[in-house]
Short mmCIF file of C-alpha atoms in Angstrom, two decimals:
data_model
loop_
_atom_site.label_atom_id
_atom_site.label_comp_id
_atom_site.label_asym_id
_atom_site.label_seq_id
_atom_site.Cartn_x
_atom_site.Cartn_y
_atom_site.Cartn_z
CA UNK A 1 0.00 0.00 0.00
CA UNK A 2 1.16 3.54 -0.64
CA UNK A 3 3.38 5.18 2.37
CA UNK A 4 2.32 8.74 2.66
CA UNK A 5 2.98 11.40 6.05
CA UNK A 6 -0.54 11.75 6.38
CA UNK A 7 -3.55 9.27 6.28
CA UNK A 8 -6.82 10.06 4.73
CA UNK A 9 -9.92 10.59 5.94
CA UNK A 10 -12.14 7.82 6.54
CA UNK A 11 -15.39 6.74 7.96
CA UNK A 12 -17.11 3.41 8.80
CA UNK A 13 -20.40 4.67 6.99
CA UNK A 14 -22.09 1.85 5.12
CA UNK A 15 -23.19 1.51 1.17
CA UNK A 16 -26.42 2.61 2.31
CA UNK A 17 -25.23 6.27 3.71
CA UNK A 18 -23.35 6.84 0.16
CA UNK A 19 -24.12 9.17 -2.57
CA UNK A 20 -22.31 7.15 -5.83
CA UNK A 21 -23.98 9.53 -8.41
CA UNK A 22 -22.07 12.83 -7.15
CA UNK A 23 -18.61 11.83 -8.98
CA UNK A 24 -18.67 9.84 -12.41
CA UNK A 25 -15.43 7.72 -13.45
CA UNK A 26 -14.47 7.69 -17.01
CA UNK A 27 -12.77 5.56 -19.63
CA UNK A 28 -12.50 2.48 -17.07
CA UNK A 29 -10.49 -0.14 -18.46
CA UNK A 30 -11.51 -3.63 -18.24
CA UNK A 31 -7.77 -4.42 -16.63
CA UNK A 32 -4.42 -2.55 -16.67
CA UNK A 33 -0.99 -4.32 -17.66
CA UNK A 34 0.69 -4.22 -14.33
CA UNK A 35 4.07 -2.28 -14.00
CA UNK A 36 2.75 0.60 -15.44
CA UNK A 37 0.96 3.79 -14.17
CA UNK A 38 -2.42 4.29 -14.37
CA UNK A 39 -4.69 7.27 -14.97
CA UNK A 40 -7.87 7.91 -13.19
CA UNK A 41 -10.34 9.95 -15.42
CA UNK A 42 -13.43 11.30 -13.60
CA UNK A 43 -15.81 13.94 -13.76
CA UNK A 44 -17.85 16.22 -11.07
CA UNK A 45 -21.85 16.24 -11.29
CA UNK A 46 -23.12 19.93 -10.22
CA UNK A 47 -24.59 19.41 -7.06
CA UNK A 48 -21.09 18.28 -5.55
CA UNK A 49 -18.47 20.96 -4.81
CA UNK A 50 -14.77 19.17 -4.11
CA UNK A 51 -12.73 19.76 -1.27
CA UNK A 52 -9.13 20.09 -0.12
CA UNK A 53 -8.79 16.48 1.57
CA UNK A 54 -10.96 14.70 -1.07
CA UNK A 55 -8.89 11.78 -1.95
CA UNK A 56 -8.97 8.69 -4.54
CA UNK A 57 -8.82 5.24 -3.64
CA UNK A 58 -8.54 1.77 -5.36
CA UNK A 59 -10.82 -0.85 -3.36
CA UNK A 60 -10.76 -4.61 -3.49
CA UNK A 61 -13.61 -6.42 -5.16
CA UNK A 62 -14.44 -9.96 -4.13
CA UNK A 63 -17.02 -11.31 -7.54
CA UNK A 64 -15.57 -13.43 -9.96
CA UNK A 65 -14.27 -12.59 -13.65
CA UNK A 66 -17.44 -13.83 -15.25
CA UNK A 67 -20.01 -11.95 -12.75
CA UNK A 68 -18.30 -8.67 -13.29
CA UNK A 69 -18.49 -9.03 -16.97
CA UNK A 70 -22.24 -9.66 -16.95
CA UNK A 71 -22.53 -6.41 -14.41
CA UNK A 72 -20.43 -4.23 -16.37
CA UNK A 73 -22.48 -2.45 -18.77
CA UNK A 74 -22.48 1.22 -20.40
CA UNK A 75 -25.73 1.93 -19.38
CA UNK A 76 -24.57 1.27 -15.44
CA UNK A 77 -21.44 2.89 -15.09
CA UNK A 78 -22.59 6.04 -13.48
CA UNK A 79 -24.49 3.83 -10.61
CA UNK A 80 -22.17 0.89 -9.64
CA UNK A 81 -21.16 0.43 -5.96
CA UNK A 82 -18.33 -1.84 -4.23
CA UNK A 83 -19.02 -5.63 -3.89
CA UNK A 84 -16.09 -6.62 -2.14
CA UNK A 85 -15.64 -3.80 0.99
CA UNK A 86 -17.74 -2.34 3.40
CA UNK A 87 -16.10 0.62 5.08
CA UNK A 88 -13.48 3.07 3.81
CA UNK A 89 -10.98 2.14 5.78
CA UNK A 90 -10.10 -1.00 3.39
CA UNK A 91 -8.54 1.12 0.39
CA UNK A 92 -5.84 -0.49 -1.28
CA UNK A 93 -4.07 2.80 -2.06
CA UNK A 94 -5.02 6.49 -2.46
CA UNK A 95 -3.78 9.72 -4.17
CA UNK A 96 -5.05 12.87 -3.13
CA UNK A 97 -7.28 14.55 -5.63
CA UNK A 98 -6.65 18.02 -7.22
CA UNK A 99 -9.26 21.31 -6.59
CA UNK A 100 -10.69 22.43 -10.01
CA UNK A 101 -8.52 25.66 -11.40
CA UNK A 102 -11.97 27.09 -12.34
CA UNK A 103 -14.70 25.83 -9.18
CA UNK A 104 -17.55 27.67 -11.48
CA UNK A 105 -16.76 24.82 -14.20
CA UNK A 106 -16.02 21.69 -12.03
CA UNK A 107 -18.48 19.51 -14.86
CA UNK A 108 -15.11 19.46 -16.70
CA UNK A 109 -12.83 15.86 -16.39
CA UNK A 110 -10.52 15.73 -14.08
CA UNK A 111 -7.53 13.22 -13.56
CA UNK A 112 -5.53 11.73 -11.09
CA UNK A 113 -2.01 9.59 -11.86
CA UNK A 114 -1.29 5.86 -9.44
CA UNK A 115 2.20 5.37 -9.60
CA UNK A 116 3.55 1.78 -10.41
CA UNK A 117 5.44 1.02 -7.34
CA UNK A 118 1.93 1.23 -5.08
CA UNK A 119 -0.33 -0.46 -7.64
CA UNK A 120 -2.18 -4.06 -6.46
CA UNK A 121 0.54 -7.21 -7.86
CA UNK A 122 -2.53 -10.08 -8.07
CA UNK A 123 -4.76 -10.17 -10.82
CA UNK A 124 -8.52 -9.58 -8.39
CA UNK A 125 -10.56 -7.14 -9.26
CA UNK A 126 -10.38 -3.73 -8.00
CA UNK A 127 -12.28 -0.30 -8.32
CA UNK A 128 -11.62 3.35 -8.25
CA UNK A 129 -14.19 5.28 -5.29
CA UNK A 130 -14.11 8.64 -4.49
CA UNK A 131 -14.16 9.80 -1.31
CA UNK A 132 -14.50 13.53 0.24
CA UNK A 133 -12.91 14.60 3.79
CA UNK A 134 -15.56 13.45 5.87
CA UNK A 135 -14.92 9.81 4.72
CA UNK A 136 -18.29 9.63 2.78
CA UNK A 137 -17.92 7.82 -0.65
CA UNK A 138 -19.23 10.44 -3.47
CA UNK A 139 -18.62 7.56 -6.43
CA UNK A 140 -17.55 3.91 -7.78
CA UNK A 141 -16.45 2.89 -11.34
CA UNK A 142 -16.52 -0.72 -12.81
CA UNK A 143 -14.03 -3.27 -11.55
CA UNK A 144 -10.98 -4.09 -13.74
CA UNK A 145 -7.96 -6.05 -13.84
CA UNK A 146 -4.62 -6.15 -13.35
CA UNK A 147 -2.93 -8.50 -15.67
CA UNK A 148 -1.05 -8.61 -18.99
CA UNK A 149 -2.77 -8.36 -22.53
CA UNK A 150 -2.33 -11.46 -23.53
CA UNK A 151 -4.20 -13.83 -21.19
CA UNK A 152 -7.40 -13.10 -23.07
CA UNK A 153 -5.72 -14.82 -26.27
CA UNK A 154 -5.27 -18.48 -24.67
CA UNK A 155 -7.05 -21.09 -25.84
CA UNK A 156 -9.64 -22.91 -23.58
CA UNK A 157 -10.38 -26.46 -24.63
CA UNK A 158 -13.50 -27.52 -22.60
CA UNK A 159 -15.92 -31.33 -23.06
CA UNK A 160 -19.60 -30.69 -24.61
CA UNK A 161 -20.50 -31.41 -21.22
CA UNK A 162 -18.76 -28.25 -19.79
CA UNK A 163 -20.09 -26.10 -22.45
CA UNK A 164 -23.62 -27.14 -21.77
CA UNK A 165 -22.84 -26.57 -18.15
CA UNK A 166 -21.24 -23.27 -18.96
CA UNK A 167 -24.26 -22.62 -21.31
CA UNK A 168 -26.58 -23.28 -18.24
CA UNK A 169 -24.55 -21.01 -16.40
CA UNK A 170 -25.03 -18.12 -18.59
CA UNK A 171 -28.23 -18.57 -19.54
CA UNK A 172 -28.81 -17.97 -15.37
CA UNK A 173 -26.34 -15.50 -15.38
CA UNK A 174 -28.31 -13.62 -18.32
CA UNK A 175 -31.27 -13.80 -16.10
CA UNK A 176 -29.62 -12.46 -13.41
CA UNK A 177 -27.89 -9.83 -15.82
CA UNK A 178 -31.70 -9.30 -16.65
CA UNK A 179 -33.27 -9.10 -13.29
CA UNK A 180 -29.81 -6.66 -12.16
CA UNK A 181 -30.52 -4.50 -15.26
CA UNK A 182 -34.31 -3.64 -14.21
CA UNK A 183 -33.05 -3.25 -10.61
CA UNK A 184 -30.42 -0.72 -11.81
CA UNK A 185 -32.83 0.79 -13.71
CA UNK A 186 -35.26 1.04 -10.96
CA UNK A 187 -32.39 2.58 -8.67
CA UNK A 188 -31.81 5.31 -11.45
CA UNK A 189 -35.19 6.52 -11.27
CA UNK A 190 -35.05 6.42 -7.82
CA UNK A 191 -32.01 7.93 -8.03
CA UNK A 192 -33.44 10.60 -10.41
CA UNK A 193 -36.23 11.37 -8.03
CA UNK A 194 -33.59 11.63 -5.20
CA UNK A 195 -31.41 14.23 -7.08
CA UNK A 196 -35.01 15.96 -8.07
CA UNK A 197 -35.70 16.06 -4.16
CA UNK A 198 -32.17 17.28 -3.17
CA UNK A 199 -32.54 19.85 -5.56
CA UNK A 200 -35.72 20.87 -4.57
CA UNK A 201 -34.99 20.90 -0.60
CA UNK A 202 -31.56 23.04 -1.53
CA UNK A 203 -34.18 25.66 -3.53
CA UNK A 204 -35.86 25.48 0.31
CA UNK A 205 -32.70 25.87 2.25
CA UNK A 206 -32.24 28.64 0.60
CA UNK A 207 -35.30 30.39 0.87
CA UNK A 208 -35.13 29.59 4.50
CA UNK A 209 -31.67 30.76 4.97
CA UNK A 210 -33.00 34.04 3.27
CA UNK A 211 -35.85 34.02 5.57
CA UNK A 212 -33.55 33.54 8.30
CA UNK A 213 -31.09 36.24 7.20
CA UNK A 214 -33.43 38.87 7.16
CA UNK A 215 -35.06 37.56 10.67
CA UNK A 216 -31.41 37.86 11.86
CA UNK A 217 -31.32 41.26 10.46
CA UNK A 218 -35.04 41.94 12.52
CA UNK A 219 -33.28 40.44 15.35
CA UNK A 220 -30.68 42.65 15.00
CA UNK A 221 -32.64 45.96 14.83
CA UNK A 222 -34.89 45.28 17.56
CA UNK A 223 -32.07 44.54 19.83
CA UNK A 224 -30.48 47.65 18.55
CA UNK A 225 -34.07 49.18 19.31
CA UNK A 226 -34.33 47.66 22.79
CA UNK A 227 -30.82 48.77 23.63
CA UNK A 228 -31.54 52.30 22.96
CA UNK A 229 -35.09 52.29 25.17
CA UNK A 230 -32.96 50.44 27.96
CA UNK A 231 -30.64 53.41 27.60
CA UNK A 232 -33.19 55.93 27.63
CA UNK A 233 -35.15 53.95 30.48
CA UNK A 234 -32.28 53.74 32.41
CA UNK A 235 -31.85 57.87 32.09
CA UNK A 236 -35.44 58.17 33.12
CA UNK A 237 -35.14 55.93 36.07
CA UNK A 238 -31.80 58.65 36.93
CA UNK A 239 -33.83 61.28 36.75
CA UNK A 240 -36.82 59.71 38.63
CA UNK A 241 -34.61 58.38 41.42
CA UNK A 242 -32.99 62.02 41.45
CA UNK A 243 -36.55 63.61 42.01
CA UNK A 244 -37.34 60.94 44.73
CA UNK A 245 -34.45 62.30 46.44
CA UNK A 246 -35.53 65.87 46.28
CA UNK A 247 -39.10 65.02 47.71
CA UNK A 248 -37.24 62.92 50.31
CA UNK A 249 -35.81 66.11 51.28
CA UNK A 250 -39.30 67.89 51.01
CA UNK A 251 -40.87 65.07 52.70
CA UNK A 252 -38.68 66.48 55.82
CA UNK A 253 -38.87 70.10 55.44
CA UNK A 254 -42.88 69.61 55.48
CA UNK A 255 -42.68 67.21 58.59
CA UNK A 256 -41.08 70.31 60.11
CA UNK A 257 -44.12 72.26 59.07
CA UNK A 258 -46.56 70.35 60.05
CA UNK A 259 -47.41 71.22 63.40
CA UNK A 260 -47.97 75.11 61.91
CA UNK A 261 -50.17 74.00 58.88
CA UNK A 262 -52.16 71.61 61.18
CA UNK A 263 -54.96 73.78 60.71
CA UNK A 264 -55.03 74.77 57.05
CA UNK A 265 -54.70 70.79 56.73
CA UNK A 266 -57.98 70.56 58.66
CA UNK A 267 -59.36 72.74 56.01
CA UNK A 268 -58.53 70.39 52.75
CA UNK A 269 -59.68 67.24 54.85
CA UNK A 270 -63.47 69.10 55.01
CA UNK A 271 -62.62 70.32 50.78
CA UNK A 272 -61.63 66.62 49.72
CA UNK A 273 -62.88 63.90 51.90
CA UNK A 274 -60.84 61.18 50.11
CA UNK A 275 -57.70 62.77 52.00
CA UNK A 276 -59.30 62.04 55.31
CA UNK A 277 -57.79 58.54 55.42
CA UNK A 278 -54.64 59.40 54.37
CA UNK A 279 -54.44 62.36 57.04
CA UNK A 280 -55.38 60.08 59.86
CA UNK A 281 -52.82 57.36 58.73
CA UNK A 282 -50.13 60.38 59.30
CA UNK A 283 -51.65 61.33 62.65
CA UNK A 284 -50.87 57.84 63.48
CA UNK A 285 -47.60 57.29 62.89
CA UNK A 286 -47.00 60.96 64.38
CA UNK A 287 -48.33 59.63 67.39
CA UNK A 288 -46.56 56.71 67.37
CA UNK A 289 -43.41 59.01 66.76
CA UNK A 290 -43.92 61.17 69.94
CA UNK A 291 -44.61 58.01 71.74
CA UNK A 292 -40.57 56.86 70.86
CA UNK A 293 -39.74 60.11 71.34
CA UNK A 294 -41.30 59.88 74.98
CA UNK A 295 -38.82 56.41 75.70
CA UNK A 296 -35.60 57.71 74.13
CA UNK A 297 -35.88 60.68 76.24
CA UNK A 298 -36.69 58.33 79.38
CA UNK A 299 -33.84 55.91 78.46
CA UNK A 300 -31.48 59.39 77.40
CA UNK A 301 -32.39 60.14 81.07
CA UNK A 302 -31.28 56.64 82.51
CA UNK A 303 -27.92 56.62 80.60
CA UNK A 304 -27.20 59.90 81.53
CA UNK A 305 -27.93 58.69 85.84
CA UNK A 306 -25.62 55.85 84.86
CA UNK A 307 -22.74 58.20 83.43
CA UNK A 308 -23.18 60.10 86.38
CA UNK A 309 -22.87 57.17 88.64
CA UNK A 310 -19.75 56.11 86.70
CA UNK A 311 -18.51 59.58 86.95
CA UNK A 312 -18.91 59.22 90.88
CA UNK A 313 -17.28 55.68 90.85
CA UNK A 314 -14.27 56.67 88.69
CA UNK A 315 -13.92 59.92 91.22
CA UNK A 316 -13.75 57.92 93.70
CA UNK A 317 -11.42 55.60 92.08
CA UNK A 318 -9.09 58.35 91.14
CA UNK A 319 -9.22 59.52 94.56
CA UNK A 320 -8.58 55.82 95.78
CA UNK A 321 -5.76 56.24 93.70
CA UNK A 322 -4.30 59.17 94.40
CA UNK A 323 -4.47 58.65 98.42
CA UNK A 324 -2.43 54.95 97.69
CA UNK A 325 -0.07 57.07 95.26
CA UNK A 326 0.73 59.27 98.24
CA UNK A 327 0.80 56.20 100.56
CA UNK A 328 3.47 54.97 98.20
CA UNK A 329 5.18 57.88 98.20
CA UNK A 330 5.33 58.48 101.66
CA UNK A 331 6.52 54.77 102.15
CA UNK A 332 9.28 55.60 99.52
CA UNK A 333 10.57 58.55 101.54
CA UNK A 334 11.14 56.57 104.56
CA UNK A 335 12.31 53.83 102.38
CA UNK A 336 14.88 56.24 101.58
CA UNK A 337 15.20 57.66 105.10
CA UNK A 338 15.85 54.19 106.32
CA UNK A 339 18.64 53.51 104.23
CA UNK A 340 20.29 56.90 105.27
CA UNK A 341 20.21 55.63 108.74
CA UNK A 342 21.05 52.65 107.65
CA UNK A 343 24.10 53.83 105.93
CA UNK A 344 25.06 56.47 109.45
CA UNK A 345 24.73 53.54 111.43
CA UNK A 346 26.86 51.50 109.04
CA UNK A 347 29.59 54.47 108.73
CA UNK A 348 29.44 54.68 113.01
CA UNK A 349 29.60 51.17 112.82
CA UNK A 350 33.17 51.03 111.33
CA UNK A 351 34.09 53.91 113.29
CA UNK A 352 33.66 52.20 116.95
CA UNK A 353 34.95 49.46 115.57
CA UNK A 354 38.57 51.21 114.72
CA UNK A 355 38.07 52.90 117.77
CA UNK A 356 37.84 49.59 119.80
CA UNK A 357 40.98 48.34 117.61
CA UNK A 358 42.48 51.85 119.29
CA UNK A 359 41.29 51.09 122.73
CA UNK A 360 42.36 47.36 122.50
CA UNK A 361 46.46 48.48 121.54
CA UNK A 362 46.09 51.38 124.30
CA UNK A 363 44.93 48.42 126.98
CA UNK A 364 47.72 45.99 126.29
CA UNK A 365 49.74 48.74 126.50
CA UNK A 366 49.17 49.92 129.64
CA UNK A 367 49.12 46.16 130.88
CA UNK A 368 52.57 45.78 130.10
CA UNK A 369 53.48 48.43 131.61
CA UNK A 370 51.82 47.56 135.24
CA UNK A 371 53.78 44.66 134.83
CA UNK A 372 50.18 42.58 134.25
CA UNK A 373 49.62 39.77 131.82
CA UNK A 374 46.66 40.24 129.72
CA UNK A 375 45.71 36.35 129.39
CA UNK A 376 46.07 35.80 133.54
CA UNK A 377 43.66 38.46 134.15
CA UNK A 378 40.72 37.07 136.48
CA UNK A 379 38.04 38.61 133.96
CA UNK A 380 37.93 38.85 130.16
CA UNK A 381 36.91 41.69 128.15
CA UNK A 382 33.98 41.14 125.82
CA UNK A 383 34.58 40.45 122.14
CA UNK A 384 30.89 41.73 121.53
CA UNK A 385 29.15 44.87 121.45
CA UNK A 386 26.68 43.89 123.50
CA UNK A 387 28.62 42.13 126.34
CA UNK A 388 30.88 45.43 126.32
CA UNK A 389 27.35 47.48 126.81
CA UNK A 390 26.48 45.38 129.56
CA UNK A 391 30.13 46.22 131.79
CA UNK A 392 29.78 49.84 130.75
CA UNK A 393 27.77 51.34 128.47
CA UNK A 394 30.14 54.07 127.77
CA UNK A 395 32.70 51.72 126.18
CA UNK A 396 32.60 49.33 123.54
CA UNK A 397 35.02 46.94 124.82
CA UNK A 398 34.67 47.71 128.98
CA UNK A 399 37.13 49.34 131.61
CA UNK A 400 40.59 48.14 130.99
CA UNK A 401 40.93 49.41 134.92
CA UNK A 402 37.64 47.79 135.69
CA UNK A 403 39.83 44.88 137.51
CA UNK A 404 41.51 46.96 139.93
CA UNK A 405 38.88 49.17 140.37
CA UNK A 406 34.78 50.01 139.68
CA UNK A 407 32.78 52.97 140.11
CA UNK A 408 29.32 52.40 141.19
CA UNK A 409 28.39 55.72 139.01
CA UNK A 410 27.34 55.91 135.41
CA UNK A 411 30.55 56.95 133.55
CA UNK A 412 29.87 60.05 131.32
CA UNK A 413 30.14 57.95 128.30
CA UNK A 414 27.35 55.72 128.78
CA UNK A 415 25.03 58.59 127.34
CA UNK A 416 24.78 58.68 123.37
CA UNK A 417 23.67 60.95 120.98
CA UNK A 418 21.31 60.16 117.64
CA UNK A 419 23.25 60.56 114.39
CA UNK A 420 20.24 61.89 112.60
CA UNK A 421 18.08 63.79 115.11
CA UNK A 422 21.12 65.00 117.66
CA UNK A 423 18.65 64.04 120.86
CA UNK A 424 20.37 62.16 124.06
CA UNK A 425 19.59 59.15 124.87
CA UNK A 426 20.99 56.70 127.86
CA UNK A 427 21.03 53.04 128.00
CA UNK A 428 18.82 52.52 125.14
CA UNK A 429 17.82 53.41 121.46
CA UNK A 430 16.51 56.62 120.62
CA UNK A 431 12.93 57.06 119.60
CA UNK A 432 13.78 57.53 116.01
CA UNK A 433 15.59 55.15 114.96
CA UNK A 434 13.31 52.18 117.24
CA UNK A 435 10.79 54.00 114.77
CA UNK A 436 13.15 53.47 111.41
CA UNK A 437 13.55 50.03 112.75
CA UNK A 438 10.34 48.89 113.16
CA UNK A 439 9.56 50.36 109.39
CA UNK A 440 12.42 48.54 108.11
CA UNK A 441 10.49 45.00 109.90
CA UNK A 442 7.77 46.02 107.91
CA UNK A 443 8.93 46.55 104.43
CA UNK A 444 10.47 43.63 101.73
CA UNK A 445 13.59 44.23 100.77
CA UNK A 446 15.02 42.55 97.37
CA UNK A 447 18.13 40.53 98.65
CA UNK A 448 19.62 41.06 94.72
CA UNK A 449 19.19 44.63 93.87
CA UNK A 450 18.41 45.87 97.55
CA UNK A 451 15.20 47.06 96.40
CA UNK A 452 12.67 47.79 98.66
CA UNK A 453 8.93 46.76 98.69
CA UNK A 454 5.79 47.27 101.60
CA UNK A 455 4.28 44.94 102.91
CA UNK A 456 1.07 45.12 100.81
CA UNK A 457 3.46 45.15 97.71
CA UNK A 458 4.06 41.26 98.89
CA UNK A 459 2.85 39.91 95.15
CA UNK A 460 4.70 42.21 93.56
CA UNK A 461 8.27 42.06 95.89
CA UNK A 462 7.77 37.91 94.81
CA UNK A 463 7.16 38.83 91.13
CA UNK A 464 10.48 41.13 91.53
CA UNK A 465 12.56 38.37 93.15
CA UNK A 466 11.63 35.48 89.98
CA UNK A 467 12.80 37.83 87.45
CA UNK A 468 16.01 37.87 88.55
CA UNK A 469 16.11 34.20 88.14
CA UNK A 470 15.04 34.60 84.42
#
């Protein structure tokens, strides 16, 4: 079979869907001598107009010699059909067909050339079909050959008994022939009366696809129409909505007036009695207008006790606020008074304690030179501040002479004087600083940063202390 880039169209439409009469195939040969090429001679009826994928193909018949001569006729050329395929698909080999130079003269015979090398080798009978791009077959020729002249010159030598036989045959075959002939002719007139139809239903197509244009064009201009009233609607409905605005805004201006034209409204109720209803419908709803009026003003009146109340509460919260703001203030001044103390005490601290170093040197000192040993002495001198306060409250250490001799009177050093408020005080602690001390027992102070919290501030001293562990 030919080898070509591109396939052709096909279709598994039956004989019955075909229309053979549409293409006519001329000068048919009976058979061709194989190794030649062939030419394809056909011609296009009027009613069929040829396309660009219209192709040629050479089909495979499956009657024998003697059959096809008996069907093969002049008279039946232009309605023969394929006896040996059924679908399209079972071409042989195809060559596409050529468009008409001149489509306004497409009666005129046209040709197409089968090269050698694709041609069928056996000698069964084949026939030319053409068929257009949607695969439908538009017409058959006559089988023929493919075989060399000379096979018709060989001489058969048959028995009388074969002849009468053949005789037989053809006598049946004749019939057959006869019987095929008046059913050919019967399909022509049918086939007449088809074309007669076809040509009649294209005259109506076309009237209807008139008819149809110029409803389109109908179509068309009452859209066109409709499009320009929806334009001109849809400016009118502008303008209306526009005016509804305005007598929106009237609407309110005369509400305004209506309590002074109350009377002259009376008037036109008694001068047109079908406004009555509508004028009672208004008194209505300006009732039931006052009437909201009447419980926004109540409920205005109960929000406004309620902002007044919360105006009272958040006074007194900002009060509350302010008197704890000057609590912590106050507690942050003697915060800071405390560590002053703190830091005299710690500063008078260190000082007694290089004047005890002093005092310590001066008593071994004067030990030695008595002639006394300090570690044989029958008491011992206190190592504490307190135990020295106890022997004499004057010293921090005791008497050195205290041994040898006492003095059953208060020594002159026993009274002390406050670092911060200068008063006198024997014996004791002064008033001020017992004070500072017992504020210091009541505050939290941060053992990190020193930071100091009150008592109350007990959530927040702990919330103080676990960020430094962060």
């Amino acid at each position: 079979m030919e080898q070509t880039l591109e396939d052709p169209p096909t279709s598994a439409v039956l004989l019955d869907h075909c229309h053979f009469s549409q293409v006519i195939f001329n000068n048919v040969e009976k058979f061709y001598v194989p190794g030649g090429d062939i030419t394809c001679y056909y011609t296009l009826t009027q009613h069929f107009i040829p396309r660009r994928k219209d192709w040629i193909g050479i089909f495979r018949c499956s009657l024998n010699q003697t059959i096809l001569q008996l069907l093969v006729s002049p008279n039946t050329g232009n309605s023969w059909c394929q006896v040996g395929w059924k679908t399209t698909r079972e071409y042989y080999t195809f060559m596409w067909v050529t468009l008409p130079i001149d489509l306004n003269n497409i009666s005129a015979k046209q040709e197409v050339q089968f090269k050698a090398y694709y041609l069928p080798k056996d000698d069964e009978y084949y026939q030319f079909c053409y068929v257009d791009q949607d695969g439908v077959v538009r017409g058959a020729s006559i089988p023929f050959q493919f075989r060399p002249e000379n096979e018709e010159d060989i001489l058969v030598v048959t028995t009388q008994g074969e002849v009468e036989e053949i005789e037989q045959q053809n006598k049946e075959l004749c019939k057959e022939n006869q019987e095929l002939k008046d059913s050919c002719v019967s399909l022509q007139k049918q086939n007449s009366d088809m074309q007669a139809e076809l040509q009649r239903k294209q005259e109506e197509l076309e009237t209807l696809q008139n008819i149809n244009k110029k409803l389109e064009q109908k179509v068309k201009e009452q859209k066109d129409y409709w499009e320009t009233e929806l334009l001109q609607l849809k400016e009118q409905n502008q303008k209306v909505s526009s005016e509804n605005e305005k007598m929106g805004m009237r609407v309110d201006q005369l509400q305004a007036q209506l309590s002074t034209q109350e009377k002259e409204m009376e008037k036109l109720v008694q001068g047109a009695q079908d406004k009555t209803e509508q004028l009672e419908h208004l008194k209505k709803e300006n009732g039931q207008l006052s009437l909201s009026l009447t419980e926004q003003r109540e409920h205005q009146k109960k929000l406004e006790q309620t902002v007044e109340e919360m105006k009272q509460k958040e006074t007194a919260a900002a009060k509350k606020q302010q008197k704890l703001t000057d609590e912590n203030f106050d507690l942050s001044r003697r915060l800071g008074e405390n560590k002053i103390i703190y830091d005299a005490l710690q500063r008078e601290k260190e000082r007694i304690g290089k004047e005890n170093d002093l005092l310590k040197k001066e008593n071994r000192r004067l030990l030695t030179y008595m002639g006394l040993d300090f570690d044989s002495l029958p008491y011992q001198v206190p190592t504490s501040d307190q135990e020295g306060a106890e022997q004499n409250p004057g010293l921090v250490y005791g008497n050195p002479y205290s041994g040898i001799q006492e003095s059953s009177s208060p020594s002159l050093l026993s009274i002390k004087k406050c670092p911060i408020c200068e008063s006198d005080f024997a014996d004791g602690i002064c008033d001020h600083i017992l004070e500072q001390q017992q504020m210091l027992t009541l505050c939290l102070k941060c053992p990190i940063c020193d930071k100091v919290f009150s008592e109350r501030e007990k959530q927040i001293f702990e919330d103080h202390v676990f960020c430094h562990s962060l």
